XYZ file of C-alpha atoms in Angstrom:
459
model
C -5.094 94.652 71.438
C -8.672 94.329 70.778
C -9.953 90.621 69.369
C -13.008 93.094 67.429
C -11.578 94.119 63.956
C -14.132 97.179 63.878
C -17.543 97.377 63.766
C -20.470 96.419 61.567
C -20.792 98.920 58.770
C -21.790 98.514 55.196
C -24.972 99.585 52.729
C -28.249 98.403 53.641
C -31.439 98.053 51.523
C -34.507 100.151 52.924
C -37.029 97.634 52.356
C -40.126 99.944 52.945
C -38.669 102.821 50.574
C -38.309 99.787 47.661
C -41.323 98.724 48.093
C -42.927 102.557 47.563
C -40.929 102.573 44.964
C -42.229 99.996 42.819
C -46.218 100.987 43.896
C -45.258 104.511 42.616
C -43.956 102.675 39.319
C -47.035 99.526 39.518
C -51.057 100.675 38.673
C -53.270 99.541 41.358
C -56.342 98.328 40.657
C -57.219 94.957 38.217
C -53.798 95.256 36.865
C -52.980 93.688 40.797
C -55.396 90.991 40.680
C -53.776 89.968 36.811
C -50.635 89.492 37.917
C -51.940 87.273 40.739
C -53.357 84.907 37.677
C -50.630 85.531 35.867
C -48.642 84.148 38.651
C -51.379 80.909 39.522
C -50.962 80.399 35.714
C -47.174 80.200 35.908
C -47.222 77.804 38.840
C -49.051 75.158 36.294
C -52.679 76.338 38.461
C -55.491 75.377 36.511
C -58.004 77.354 39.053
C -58.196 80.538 40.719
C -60.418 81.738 42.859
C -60.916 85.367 44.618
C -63.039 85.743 47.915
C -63.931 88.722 49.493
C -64.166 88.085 52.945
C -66.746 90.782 55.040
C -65.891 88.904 58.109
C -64.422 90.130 61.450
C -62.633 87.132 63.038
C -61.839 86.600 66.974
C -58.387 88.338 68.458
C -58.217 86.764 71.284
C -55.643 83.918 70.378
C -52.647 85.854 67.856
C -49.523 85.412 67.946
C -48.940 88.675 69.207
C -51.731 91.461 70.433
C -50.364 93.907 67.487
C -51.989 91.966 65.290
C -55.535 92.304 66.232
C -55.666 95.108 63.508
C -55.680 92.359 60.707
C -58.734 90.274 61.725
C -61.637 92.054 60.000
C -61.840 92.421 56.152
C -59.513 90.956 53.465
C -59.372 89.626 50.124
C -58.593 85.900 49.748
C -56.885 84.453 46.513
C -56.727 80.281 46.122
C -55.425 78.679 43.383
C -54.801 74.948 43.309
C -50.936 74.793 42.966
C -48.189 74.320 45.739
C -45.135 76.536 46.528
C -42.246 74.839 45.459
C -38.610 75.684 47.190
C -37.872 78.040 44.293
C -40.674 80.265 44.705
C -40.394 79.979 48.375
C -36.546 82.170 47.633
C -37.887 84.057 45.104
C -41.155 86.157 47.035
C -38.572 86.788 49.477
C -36.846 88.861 47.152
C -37.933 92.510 46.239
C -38.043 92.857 41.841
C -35.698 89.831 41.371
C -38.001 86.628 40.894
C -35.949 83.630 39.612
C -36.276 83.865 35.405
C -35.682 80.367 34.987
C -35.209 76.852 36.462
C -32.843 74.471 35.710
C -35.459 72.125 34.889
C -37.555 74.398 32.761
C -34.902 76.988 30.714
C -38.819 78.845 29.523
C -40.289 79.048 33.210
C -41.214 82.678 34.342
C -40.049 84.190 37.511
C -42.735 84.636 39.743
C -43.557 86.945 42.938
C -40.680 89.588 41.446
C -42.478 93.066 41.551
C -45.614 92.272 40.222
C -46.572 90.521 43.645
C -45.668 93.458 45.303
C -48.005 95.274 44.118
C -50.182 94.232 47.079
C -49.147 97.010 49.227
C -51.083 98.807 47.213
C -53.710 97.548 49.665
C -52.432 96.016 52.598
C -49.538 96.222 55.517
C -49.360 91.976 56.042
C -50.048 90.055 53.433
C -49.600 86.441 54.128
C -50.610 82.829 52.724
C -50.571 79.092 53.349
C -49.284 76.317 51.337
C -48.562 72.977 51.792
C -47.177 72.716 55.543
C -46.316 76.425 55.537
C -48.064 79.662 56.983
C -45.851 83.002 55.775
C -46.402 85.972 56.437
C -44.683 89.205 55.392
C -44.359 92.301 57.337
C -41.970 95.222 55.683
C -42.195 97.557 58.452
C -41.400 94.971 61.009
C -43.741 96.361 63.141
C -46.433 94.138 63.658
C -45.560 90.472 64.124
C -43.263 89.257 67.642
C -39.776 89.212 66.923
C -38.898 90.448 63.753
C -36.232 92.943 62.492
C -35.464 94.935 59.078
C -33.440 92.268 58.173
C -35.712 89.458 58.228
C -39.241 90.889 58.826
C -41.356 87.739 58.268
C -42.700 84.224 59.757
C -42.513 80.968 58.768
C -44.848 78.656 60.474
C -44.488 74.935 59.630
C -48.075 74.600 61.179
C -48.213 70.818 60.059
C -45.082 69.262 62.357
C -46.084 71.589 65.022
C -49.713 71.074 65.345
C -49.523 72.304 68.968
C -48.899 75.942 67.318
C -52.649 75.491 65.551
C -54.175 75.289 69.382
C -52.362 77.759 70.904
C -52.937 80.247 68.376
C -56.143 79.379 66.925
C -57.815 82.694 65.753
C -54.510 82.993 64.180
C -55.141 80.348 61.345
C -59.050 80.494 61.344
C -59.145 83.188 58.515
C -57.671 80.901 56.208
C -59.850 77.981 56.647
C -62.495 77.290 53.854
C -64.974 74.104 53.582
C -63.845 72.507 50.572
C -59.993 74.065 50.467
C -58.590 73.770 53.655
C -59.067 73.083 57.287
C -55.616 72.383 58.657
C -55.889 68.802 59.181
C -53.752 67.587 56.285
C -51.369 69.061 53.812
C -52.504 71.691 52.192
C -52.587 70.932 48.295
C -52.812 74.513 46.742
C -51.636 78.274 47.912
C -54.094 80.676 49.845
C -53.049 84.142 49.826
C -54.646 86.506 52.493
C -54.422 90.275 51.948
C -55.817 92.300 55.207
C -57.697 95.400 53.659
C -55.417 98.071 54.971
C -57.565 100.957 57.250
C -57.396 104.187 57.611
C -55.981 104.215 60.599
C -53.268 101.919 59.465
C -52.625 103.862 56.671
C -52.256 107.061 58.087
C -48.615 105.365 60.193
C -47.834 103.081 57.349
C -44.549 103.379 55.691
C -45.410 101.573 52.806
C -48.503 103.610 51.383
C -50.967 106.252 52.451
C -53.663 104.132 50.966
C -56.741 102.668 52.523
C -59.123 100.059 50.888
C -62.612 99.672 51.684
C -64.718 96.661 51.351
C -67.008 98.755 48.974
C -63.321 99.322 47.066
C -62.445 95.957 46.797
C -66.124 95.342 46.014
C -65.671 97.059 42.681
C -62.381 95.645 42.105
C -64.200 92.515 41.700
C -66.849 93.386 39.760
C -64.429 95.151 37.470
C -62.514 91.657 37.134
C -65.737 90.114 36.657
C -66.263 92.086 33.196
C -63.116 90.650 32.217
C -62.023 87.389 33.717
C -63.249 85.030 30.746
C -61.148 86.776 28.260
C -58.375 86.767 30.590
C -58.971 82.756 29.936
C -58.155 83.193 26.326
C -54.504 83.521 26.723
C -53.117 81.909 29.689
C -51.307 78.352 29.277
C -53.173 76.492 32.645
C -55.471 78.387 33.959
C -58.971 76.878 32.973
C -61.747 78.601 35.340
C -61.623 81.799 37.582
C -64.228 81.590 40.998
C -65.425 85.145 42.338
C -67.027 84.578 45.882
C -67.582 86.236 48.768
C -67.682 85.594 52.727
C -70.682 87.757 54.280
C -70.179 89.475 57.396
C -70.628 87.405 60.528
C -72.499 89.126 62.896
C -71.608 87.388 65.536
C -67.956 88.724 65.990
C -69.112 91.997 64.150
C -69.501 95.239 66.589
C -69.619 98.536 64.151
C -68.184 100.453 66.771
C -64.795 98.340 67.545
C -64.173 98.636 63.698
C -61.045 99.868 63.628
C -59.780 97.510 66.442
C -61.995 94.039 65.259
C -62.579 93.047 68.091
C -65.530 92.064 70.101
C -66.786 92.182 73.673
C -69.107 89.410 73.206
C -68.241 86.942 75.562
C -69.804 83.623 73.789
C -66.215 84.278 71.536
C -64.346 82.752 74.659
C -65.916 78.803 73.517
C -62.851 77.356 71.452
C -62.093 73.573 70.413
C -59.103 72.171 69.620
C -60.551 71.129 66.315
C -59.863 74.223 64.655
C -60.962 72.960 60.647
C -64.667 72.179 62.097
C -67.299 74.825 63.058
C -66.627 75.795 66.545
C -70.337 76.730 67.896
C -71.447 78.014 65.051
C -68.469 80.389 65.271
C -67.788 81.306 61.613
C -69.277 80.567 58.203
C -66.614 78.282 56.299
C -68.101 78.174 53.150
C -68.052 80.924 50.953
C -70.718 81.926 48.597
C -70.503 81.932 44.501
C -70.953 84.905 42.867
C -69.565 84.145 39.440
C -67.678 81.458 37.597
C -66.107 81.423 34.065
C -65.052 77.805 32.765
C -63.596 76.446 29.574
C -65.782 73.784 28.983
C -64.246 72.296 25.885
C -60.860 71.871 27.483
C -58.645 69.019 25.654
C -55.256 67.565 25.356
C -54.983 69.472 21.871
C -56.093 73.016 23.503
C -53.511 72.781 26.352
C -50.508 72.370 23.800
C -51.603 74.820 21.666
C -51.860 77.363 24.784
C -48.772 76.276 25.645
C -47.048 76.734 22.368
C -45.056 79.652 23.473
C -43.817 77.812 26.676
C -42.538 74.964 24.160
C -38.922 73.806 24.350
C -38.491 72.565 21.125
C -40.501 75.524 19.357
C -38.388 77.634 20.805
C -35.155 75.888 20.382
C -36.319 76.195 16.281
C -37.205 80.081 16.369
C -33.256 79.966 17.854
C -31.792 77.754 14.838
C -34.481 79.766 11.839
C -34.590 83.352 11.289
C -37.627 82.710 9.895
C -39.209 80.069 11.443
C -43.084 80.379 12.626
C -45.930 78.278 14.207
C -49.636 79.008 14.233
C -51.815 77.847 17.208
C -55.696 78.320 16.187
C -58.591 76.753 18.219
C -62.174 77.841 19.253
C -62.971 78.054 22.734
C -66.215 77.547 24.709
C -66.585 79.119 28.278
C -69.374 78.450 30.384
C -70.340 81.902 32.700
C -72.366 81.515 35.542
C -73.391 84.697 37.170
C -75.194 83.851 40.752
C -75.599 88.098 41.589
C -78.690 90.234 40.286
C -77.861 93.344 39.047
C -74.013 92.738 39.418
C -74.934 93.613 42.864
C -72.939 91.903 45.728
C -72.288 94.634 48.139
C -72.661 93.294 51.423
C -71.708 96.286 53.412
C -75.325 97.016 54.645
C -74.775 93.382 56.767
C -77.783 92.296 55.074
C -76.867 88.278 54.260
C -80.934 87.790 53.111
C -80.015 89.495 49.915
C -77.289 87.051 48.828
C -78.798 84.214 47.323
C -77.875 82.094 45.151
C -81.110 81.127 43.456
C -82.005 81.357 39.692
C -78.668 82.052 38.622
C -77.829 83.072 34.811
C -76.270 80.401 32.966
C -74.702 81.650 29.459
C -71.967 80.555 27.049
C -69.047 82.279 25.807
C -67.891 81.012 21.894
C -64.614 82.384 21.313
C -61.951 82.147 17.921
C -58.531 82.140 19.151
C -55.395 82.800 16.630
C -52.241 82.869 17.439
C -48.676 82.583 16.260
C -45.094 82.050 17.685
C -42.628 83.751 15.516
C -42.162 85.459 12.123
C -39.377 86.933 10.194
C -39.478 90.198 11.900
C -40.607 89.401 14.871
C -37.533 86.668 15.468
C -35.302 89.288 14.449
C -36.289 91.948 16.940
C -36.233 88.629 19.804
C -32.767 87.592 18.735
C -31.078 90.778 17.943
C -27.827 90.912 20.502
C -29.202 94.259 21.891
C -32.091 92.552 23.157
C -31.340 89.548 24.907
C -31.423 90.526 27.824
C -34.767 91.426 27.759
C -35.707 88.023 26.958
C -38.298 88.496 24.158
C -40.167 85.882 22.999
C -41.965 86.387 19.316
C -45.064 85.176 20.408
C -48.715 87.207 19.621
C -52.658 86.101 19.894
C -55.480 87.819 19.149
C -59.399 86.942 19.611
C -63.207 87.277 18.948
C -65.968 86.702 20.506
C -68.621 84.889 17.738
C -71.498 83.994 19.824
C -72.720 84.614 23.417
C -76.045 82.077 23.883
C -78.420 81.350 27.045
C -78.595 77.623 25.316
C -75.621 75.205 26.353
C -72.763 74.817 23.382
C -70.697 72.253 22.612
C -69.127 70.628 19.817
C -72.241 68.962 18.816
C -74.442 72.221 18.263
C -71.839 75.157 17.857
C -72.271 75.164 14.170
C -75.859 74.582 14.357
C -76.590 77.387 16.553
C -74.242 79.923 14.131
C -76.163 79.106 11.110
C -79.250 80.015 13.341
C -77.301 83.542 14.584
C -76.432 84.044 10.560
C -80.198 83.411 9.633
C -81.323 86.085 12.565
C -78.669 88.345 11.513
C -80.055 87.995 7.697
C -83.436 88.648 8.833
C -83.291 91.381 10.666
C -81.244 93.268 8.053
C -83.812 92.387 5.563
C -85.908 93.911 7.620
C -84.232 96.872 7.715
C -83.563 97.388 4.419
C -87.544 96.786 3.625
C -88.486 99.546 6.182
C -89.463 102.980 4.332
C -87.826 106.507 4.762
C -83.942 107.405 5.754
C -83.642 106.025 9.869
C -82.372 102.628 10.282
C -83.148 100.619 13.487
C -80.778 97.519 14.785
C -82.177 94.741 16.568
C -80.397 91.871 18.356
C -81.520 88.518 19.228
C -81.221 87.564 22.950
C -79.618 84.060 22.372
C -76.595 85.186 20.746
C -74.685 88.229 20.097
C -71.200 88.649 18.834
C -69.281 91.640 19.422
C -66.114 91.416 21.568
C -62.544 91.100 20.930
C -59.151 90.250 22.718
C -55.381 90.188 21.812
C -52.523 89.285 23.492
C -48.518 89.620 22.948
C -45.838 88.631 25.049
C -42.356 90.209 25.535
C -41.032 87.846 28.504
């Protein structure tokens, strides 16, 4: 009689068709690069920063030759919090992030299928944190030794700092002056998103496709157009970074472009010392394109923006129908725009034209309102037919009252409105005093006011 009681058999998950699934059901585009704040802001981040990285990097220390195809282009996202065990099980899990934590009954899942939007745009996505290097591969077709089953690495690069020397162009992508260089722990999370090509797109099972640097150029600049009213409504987030890497035309050959690699054979000089600059090998330090800041950031502003996210606000919307809390403050966001034109296309390899110098300074003076619950709204939340969905009656909406080239702060704010009311009077005056029918506007390049936001949350 046979010691084998049959043979393995059962339902299996096709990773790659779940994963098309949700891009079919997920936009591309900003909405991907949101969710990656949304996520920063969840992990208690208070910065995030996005780098568009031109550079082709060295192949000729991976882990395995297969991965050659993941050295050139990519799109970098920082933000200064740490994986914690929690969110290390939940990314590994396709649209079923943790909702909640013992410790925190209001923490939102993160990495669930928002994250996973990515493949929008990439085949590997990967990132560092703490003593970890992950890196995900769905197709199992790219990194040594992987199967369906568990098609990923692990790399505790920090115990095993041998692994750092043998497989140095491995790690250099992810080293940044100022962020990380692999010589300690790293405080905060780097995610790495290889741009995926067109030749990788026309074999890969997860999308058909490609994203060019000129693509993820614009992404940027879209994000730039909104990333300080994204600021308006997030609980810890205080400042998003735009940057860029320029190409390095040292390991850059045009015509290896869809292999990145590079016949030049000064890329054979390596150090052990892979967080300094080997030769001259790569630029570490990325260059500023734009930055938006709160710059009146209290104690008082982060409890109000984290109202919603309060235990015992929320344990009183549970015990009154009709119990509500307003949450009203001004905020002040300092903009720095380092790029003429909105022009940071470095795709012609032309590194002269990024420069840094007489950068435009402005400020951002925006009214926030908001409000956790209502009568209405705490019915819809508690009604037994929704709780699963987990509402919470929570809603924000704001303006934009003054945009000015002159610093604001507490001090001047209200002096510097009376002076936008007194243009604003003056100029209609003057319109009314003109003769005949036509009407002409005029605005005052120190201050305009004209925008508005709103937010509403159903998590």
């Amino acid at each position: 009689m046979s010691s084998a009681f049959g043979v393995d058999f059962g339902q299996k998950v096709d990773l790659t068709a779940s994963i098309r699934n949700i891009l079919r059901n997920y936009p591309e585009g900003t909405a991907i690069l949101k969710e990656l704040i949304q996520n920063a802001d969840d992990a208690n981040a208070t910065v995030v920063t996005f780098i568009l990285d031109y550079r082709y990097h060295s192949c000729e220390s991976l882990a395995d030759q297969s991965l050659h195809c993941f050295q050139g282009p990519s799109l970098l996202i920082y933000n200064n919090a740490i994986f914690t065990e929690e969110d290390f099980i939940s990314i590994q899990r396709i649209g079923d992030s943790l909702k909640k934590s013992e410790s925190n009954q209001t923490k939102i899942g993160r990495f669930g299928i928002g994250f996973n939007a990515v493949y929008h745009w990439t085949d590997l996505p990967s990132f560092i944190s703490n003593k970890y290097l992950v890196l995900l591969d769905p197709q199992a077709k790219y990194l040594p030794h992987v199967n369906p089953s568990n098609p990923g690495k692990m790399v505790d690069w920090y115990n095993n700092p041998s692994i750092i020397a043998q497989y140095q162009d491995q790690f250099r992508p992810y080293i940044i002056d100022g962020i990380n260089n692999f010589t300690k722990l790293f405080d905060g999370t780097l995610f790495r998103l290889p741009l995926r090509t067109k030749e990788q797109a026309s074999s890969s099972l997860l999308s058909k496709r490609a994203l060019t640097v000129v693509e993820a150029n614009e992404l940027l600049k879209n994000l730039q157009e909104e990333a300080s009213s994204m600021l308006l409504f997030l609980k810890n987030i205080t400042k998003i970074n735009i940057k860029i890497f320029p190409t390095d035309n040292r390991y850059h050959d045009p015509s290896l472009t869809s292999s990145y690699s590079s016949d030049d054979s000064s890329s054979s000089s390596s150090s052990n010392n892979i967080g300094g600059d080997v030769n001259g090998y790569l630029n570490n330090q990325p260059i500023l394109i734009y930055s938006c800041e709160i710059s009146n950031y209290s104690k008082d502003m982060m409890e109000k923006r984290c109202l919603m996210s309060n235990k015992s606000q929320l344990d009183q919307l549970h015990s009154k129908i009709d119990y509500h809390c307003a949450a009203d403050y001004t905020v002040v966001i300092r903009c720095i725009d380092n790029c003429n034109n909105n022009n940071y296309d470095n795709s012609n390899n032309n590194n002269s034209e990024l420069t840094t110098k007489n950068p435009k300074e402005y400020w951002e003076v925006w009214e926030v309102c908001n409000q956790l619950g209502g009568l209405n709204a705490n019915m819809i939340a508690f009604d037994n037919n929704n709780l699963s969905l987990r509402l919470v009656p929570w809603a924000g909406v704001a303006a934009c009252v003054m945009c000015s080239n002159v610093m604001v702060n507490e001090l001047n704010y209200y002096e510097l409105k009376q002076k936008q009311l007194l243009q604003l009077m003056y100029h209609r005056s003057n319109d009314h005093s003109r003769s005949g029918t036509s009407r002409s506007g005029s605005s005052s390049s120190s201050s305009s006011s004209s925008s508005s936001s709103s937010s509403s949350s159903s998590r």
